[in-house]
């Protein structure tokens, strides 16, 4: 409550708690409501906008893994060739979807990346097996009388 009666008389109205007709402290309820909603709205806009950009990083990573698997010889191994083909198809589908459905495109690019890694692993496994067979053959030849 204002104790300065001259301030009340000069303004023509009461100040502080008397101005609102209640005994509680002076509050800005609408401002508090906006302040409490603002972080949530900012987060929603950030997440929403982030999902609308094309998944360039995922597409580039999948393309790099695909090229790496090809260099490792995945196209020459039957098991690896299948996964290399699946990775290529998923990557192409992800590129087509990127402008319209970036979330789905990012998921497909991640799948393509995993398929390409598997193709590369299978190619390395096949190469390691071939080298192991070659070493075994050399050992047999060296131990034969």
PDB file of N, CA, C and O in Angstrom, residues 64-94:
ATOM      1  N   UNK A  64      29.654 -42.117 -49.362  1.00  0.00           N
ATOM      2  CA  UNK A  64      31.055 -42.432 -49.062  1.00  0.00           C
ATOM      3  C   UNK A  64      31.217 -43.906 -48.696  1.00  0.00           C
ATOM      4  O   UNK A  64      32.170 -44.567 -49.150  1.00  0.00           O
ATOM      5  N   UNK A  65      30.302 -44.438 -47.889  1.00  0.00           N
ATOM      6  CA  UNK A  65      30.375 -45.854 -47.516  1.00  0.00           C
ATOM      7  C   UNK A  65      30.177 -46.761 -48.730  1.00  0.00           C
ATOM      8  O   UNK A  65      30.815 -47.799 -48.858  1.00  0.00           O
ATOM      9  N   UNK A  66      29.284 -46.352 -49.620  1.00  0.00           N
ATOM     10  CA  UNK A  66      29.031 -47.116 -50.845  1.00  0.00           C
ATOM     11  C   UNK A  66      30.295 -47.170 -51.709  1.00  0.00           C
ATOM     12  O   UNK A  66      30.690 -48.241 -52.183  1.00  0.00           O
ATOM     13  N   UNK A  67      30.935 -46.026 -51.877  1.00  0.00           N
ATOM     14  CA  UNK A  67      32.161 -45.976 -52.671  1.00  0.00           C
ATOM     15  C   UNK A  67      33.274 -46.794 -52.008  1.00  0.00           C
ATOM     16  O   UNK A  67      34.043 -47.479 -52.687  1.00  0.00           O
ATOM     17  N   UNK A  68      33.344 -46.714 -50.692  1.00  0.00           N
ATOM     18  CA  UNK A  68      34.358 -47.474 -49.961  1.00  0.00           C
ATOM     19  C   UNK A  68      34.146 -48.985 -50.141  1.00  0.00           C
ATOM     20  O   UNK A  68      35.108 -49.729 -50.346  1.00  0.00           O
ATOM     21  N   UNK A  69      32.895 -49.416 -50.084  1.00  0.00           N
ATOM     22  CA  UNK A  69      32.590 -50.842 -50.272  1.00  0.00           C
ATOM     23  C   UNK A  69      32.950 -51.290 -51.686  1.00  0.00           C
ATOM     24  O   UNK A  69      33.444 -52.406 -51.888  1.00  0.00           O
ATOM     25  N   UNK A  70      32.718 -50.420 -52.661  1.00  0.00           N
ATOM     26  CA  UNK A  70      33.077 -50.760 -54.042  1.00  0.00           C
ATOM     27  C   UNK A  70      34.590 -50.896 -54.189  1.00  0.00           C
ATOM     28  O   UNK A  70      35.074 -51.816 -54.851  1.00  0.00           O
ATOM     29  N   UNK A  71      35.332 -50.008 -53.551  1.00  0.00           N
ATOM     30  CA  UNK A  71      36.795 -50.066 -53.606  1.00  0.00           C
ATOM     31  C   UNK A  71      37.301 -51.346 -52.939  1.00  0.00           C
ATOM     32  O   UNK A  71      38.295 -51.938 -53.387  1.00  0.00           O
ATOM     33  N   UNK A  72      36.614 -51.785 -51.898  1.00  0.00           N
ATOM     34  CA  UNK A  72      37.026 -53.004 -51.191  1.00  0.00           C
ATOM     35  C   UNK A  72      36.684 -54.271 -51.974  1.00  0.00           C
ATOM     36  O   UNK A  72      37.016 -55.371 -51.549  1.00  0.00           O
ATOM     37  N   UNK A  73      35.985 -54.112 -53.084  1.00  0.00           N
ATOM     38  CA  UNK A  73      35.689 -55.259 -53.930  1.00  0.00           C
ATOM     39  C   UNK A  73      34.359 -55.927 -53.641  1.00  0.00           C
ATOM     40  O   UNK A  73      34.176 -57.108 -53.951  1.00  0.00           O
ATOM     41  N   UNK A  74      33.423 -55.194 -53.086  1.00  0.00           N
ATOM     42  CA  UNK A  74      32.122 -55.780 -52.754  1.00  0.00           C
ATOM     43  C   UNK A  74      31.376 -56.260 -54.000  1.00  0.00           C
ATOM     44  O   UNK A  74      30.606 -57.224 -53.928  1.00  0.00           O
ATOM     45  N   UNK A  75      31.615 -55.638 -55.123  1.00  0.00           N
ATOM     46  CA  UNK A  75      30.926 -56.035 -56.351  1.00  0.00           C
ATOM     47  C   UNK A  75      31.401 -57.392 -56.865  1.00  0.00           C
ATOM     48  O   UNK A  75      30.701 -58.046 -57.645  1.00  0.00           O
ATOM     49  N   UNK A  76      32.567 -57.833 -56.412  1.00  0.00           N
ATOM     50  CA  UNK A  76      33.132 -59.097 -56.881  1.00  0.00           C
ATOM     51  C   UNK A  76      32.759 -60.290 -56.014  1.00  0.00           C
ATOM     52  O   UNK A  76      33.042 -61.424 -56.378  1.00  0.00           O
ATOM     53  N   UNK A  77      32.152 -60.032 -54.866  1.00  0.00           N
ATOM     54  CA  UNK A  77      31.783 -61.106 -53.938  1.00  0.00           C
ATOM     55  C   UNK A  77      30.265 -61.259 -53.921  1.00  0.00           C
ATOM     56  O   UNK A  77      29.551 -60.268 -53.733  1.00  0.00           O
ATOM     57  N   UNK A  78      29.752 -62.462 -54.133  1.00  0.00           N
ATOM     58  CA  UNK A  78      28.297 -62.641 -54.224  1.00  0.00           C
ATOM     59  C   UNK A  78      27.519 -62.139 -52.997  1.00  0.00           C
ATOM     60  O   UNK A  78      26.505 -61.457 -53.151  1.00  0.00           O
ATOM     61  N   UNK A  79      27.993 -62.466 -51.784  1.00  0.00           N
ATOM     62  CA  UNK A  79      27.287 -62.016 -50.582  1.00  0.00           C
ATOM     63  C   UNK A  79      27.302 -60.494 -50.476  1.00  0.00           C
ATOM     64  O   UNK A  79      26.290 -59.857 -50.178  1.00  0.00           O
ATOM     65  N   UNK A  80      28.456 -59.917 -50.711  1.00  0.00           N
ATOM     66  CA  UNK A  80      28.614 -58.472 -50.589  1.00  0.00           C
ATOM     67  C   UNK A  80      27.875 -57.737 -51.708  1.00  0.00           C
ATOM     68  O   UNK A  80      27.341 -56.645 -51.487  1.00  0.00           O
ATOM     69  N   UNK A  81      27.824 -58.324 -52.888  1.00  0.00           N
ATOM     70  CA  UNK A  81      27.175 -57.686 -54.037  1.00  0.00           C
ATOM     71  C   UNK A  81      25.702 -57.391 -53.751  1.00  0.00           C
ATOM     72  O   UNK A  81      25.198 -56.320 -54.101  1.00  0.00           O
ATOM     73  N   UNK A  82      25.022 -58.334 -53.094  1.00  0.00           N
ATOM     74  CA  UNK A  82      23.611 -58.142 -52.756  1.00  0.00           C
ATOM     75  C   UNK A  82      23.429 -56.909 -51.855  1.00  0.00           C
ATOM     76  O   UNK A  82      22.580 -56.054 -52.115  1.00  0.00           O
ATOM     77  N   UNK A  83      24.258 -56.797 -50.830  1.00  0.00           N
ATOM     78  CA  UNK A  83      24.124 -55.673 -49.899  1.00  0.00           C
ATOM     79  C   UNK A  83      24.565 -54.357 -50.544  1.00  0.00           C
ATOM     80  O   UNK A  83      24.022 -53.297 -50.230  1.00  0.00           O
ATOM     81  N   UNK A  84      25.513 -54.443 -51.444  1.00  0.00           N
ATOM     82  CA  UNK A  84      25.921 -53.262 -52.193  1.00  0.00           C
ATOM     83  C   UNK A  84      24.768 -52.757 -53.060  1.00  0.00           C
ATOM     84  O   UNK A  84      24.500 -51.552 -53.114  1.00  0.00           O
ATOM     85  N   UNK A  85      24.056 -53.670 -53.694  1.00  0.00           N
ATOM     86  CA  UNK A  85      22.904 -53.310 -54.513  1.00  0.00           C
ATOM     87  C   UNK A  85      21.791 -52.704 -53.650  1.00  0.00           C
ATOM     88  O   UNK A  85      21.191 -51.701 -54.022  1.00  0.00           O
ATOM     89  N   UNK A  86      21.526 -53.323 -52.492  1.00  0.00           N
ATOM     90  CA  UNK A  86      20.498 -52.787 -51.595  1.00  0.00           C
ATOM     91  C   UNK A  86      20.865 -51.385 -51.114  1.00  0.00           C
ATOM     92  O   UNK A  86      20.009 -50.494 -51.044  1.00  0.00           O
ATOM     93  N   UNK A  87      22.139 -51.180 -50.796  1.00  0.00           N
ATOM     94  CA  UNK A  87      22.593 -49.864 -50.351  1.00  0.00           C
ATOM     95  C   UNK A  87      22.413 -48.835 -51.457  1.00  0.00           C
ATOM     96  O   UNK A  87      21.953 -47.714 -51.211  1.00  0.00           O
ATOM     97  N   UNK A  88      22.745 -49.221 -52.669  1.00  0.00           N
ATOM     98  CA  UNK A  88      22.596 -48.315 -53.811  1.00  0.00           C
ATOM     99  C   UNK A  88      21.131 -47.939 -54.036  1.00  0.00           C
ATOM    100  O   UNK A  88      20.806 -46.767 -54.257  1.00  0.00           O
ATOM    101  N   UNK A  89      20.248 -48.925 -53.959  1.00  0.00           N
ATOM    102  CA  UNK A  89      18.815 -48.658 -54.143  1.00  0.00           C
ATOM    103  C   UNK A  89      18.263 -47.773 -53.027  1.00  0.00           C
ATOM    104  O   UNK A  89      17.492 -46.839 -53.295  1.00  0.00           O
ATOM    105  N   UNK A  90      18.652 -48.050 -51.776  1.00  0.00           N
ATOM    106  CA  UNK A  90      18.173 -47.232 -50.661  1.00  0.00           C
ATOM    107  C   UNK A  90      18.685 -45.802 -50.763  1.00  0.00           C
ATOM    108  O   UNK A  90      17.953 -44.852 -50.473  1.00  0.00           O
ATOM    109  N   UNK A  91      19.928 -45.652 -51.175  1.00  0.00           N
ATOM    110  CA  UNK A  91      20.483 -44.308 -51.328  1.00  0.00           C
ATOM    111  C   UNK A  91      19.759 -43.543 -52.427  1.00  0.00           C
ATOM    112  O   UNK A  91      19.430 -42.362 -52.260  1.00  0.00           O
ATOM    113  N   UNK A  92      19.472 -44.198 -53.525  1.00  0.00           N
ATOM    114  CA  UNK A  92      18.747 -43.537 -54.620  1.00  0.00           C
ATOM    115  C   UNK A  92      17.347 -43.131 -54.172  1.00  0.00           C
ATOM    116  O   UNK A  92      16.876 -42.024 -54.459  1.00  0.00           O
ATOM    117  N   UNK A  93      16.674 -44.013 -53.458  1.00  0.00           N
ATOM    118  CA  UNK A  93      15.338 -43.710 -52.935  1.00  0.00           C
ATOM    119  C   UNK A  93      15.399 -42.541 -51.952  1.00  0.00           C
ATOM    120  O   UNK A  93      14.542 -41.659 -51.959  1.00  0.00           O
ATOM    121  N   UNK A  94      16.428 -42.512 -51.113  1.00  0.00           N
ATOM    122  CA  UNK A  94      16.594 -41.419 -50.139  1.00  0.00           C
ATOM    123  C   UNK A  94      16.801 -40.089 -50.855  1.00  0.00           C
ATOM    124  O   UNK A  94      16.250 -39.065 -50.447  1.00  0.00           O
TER     125      UNK A  94
END
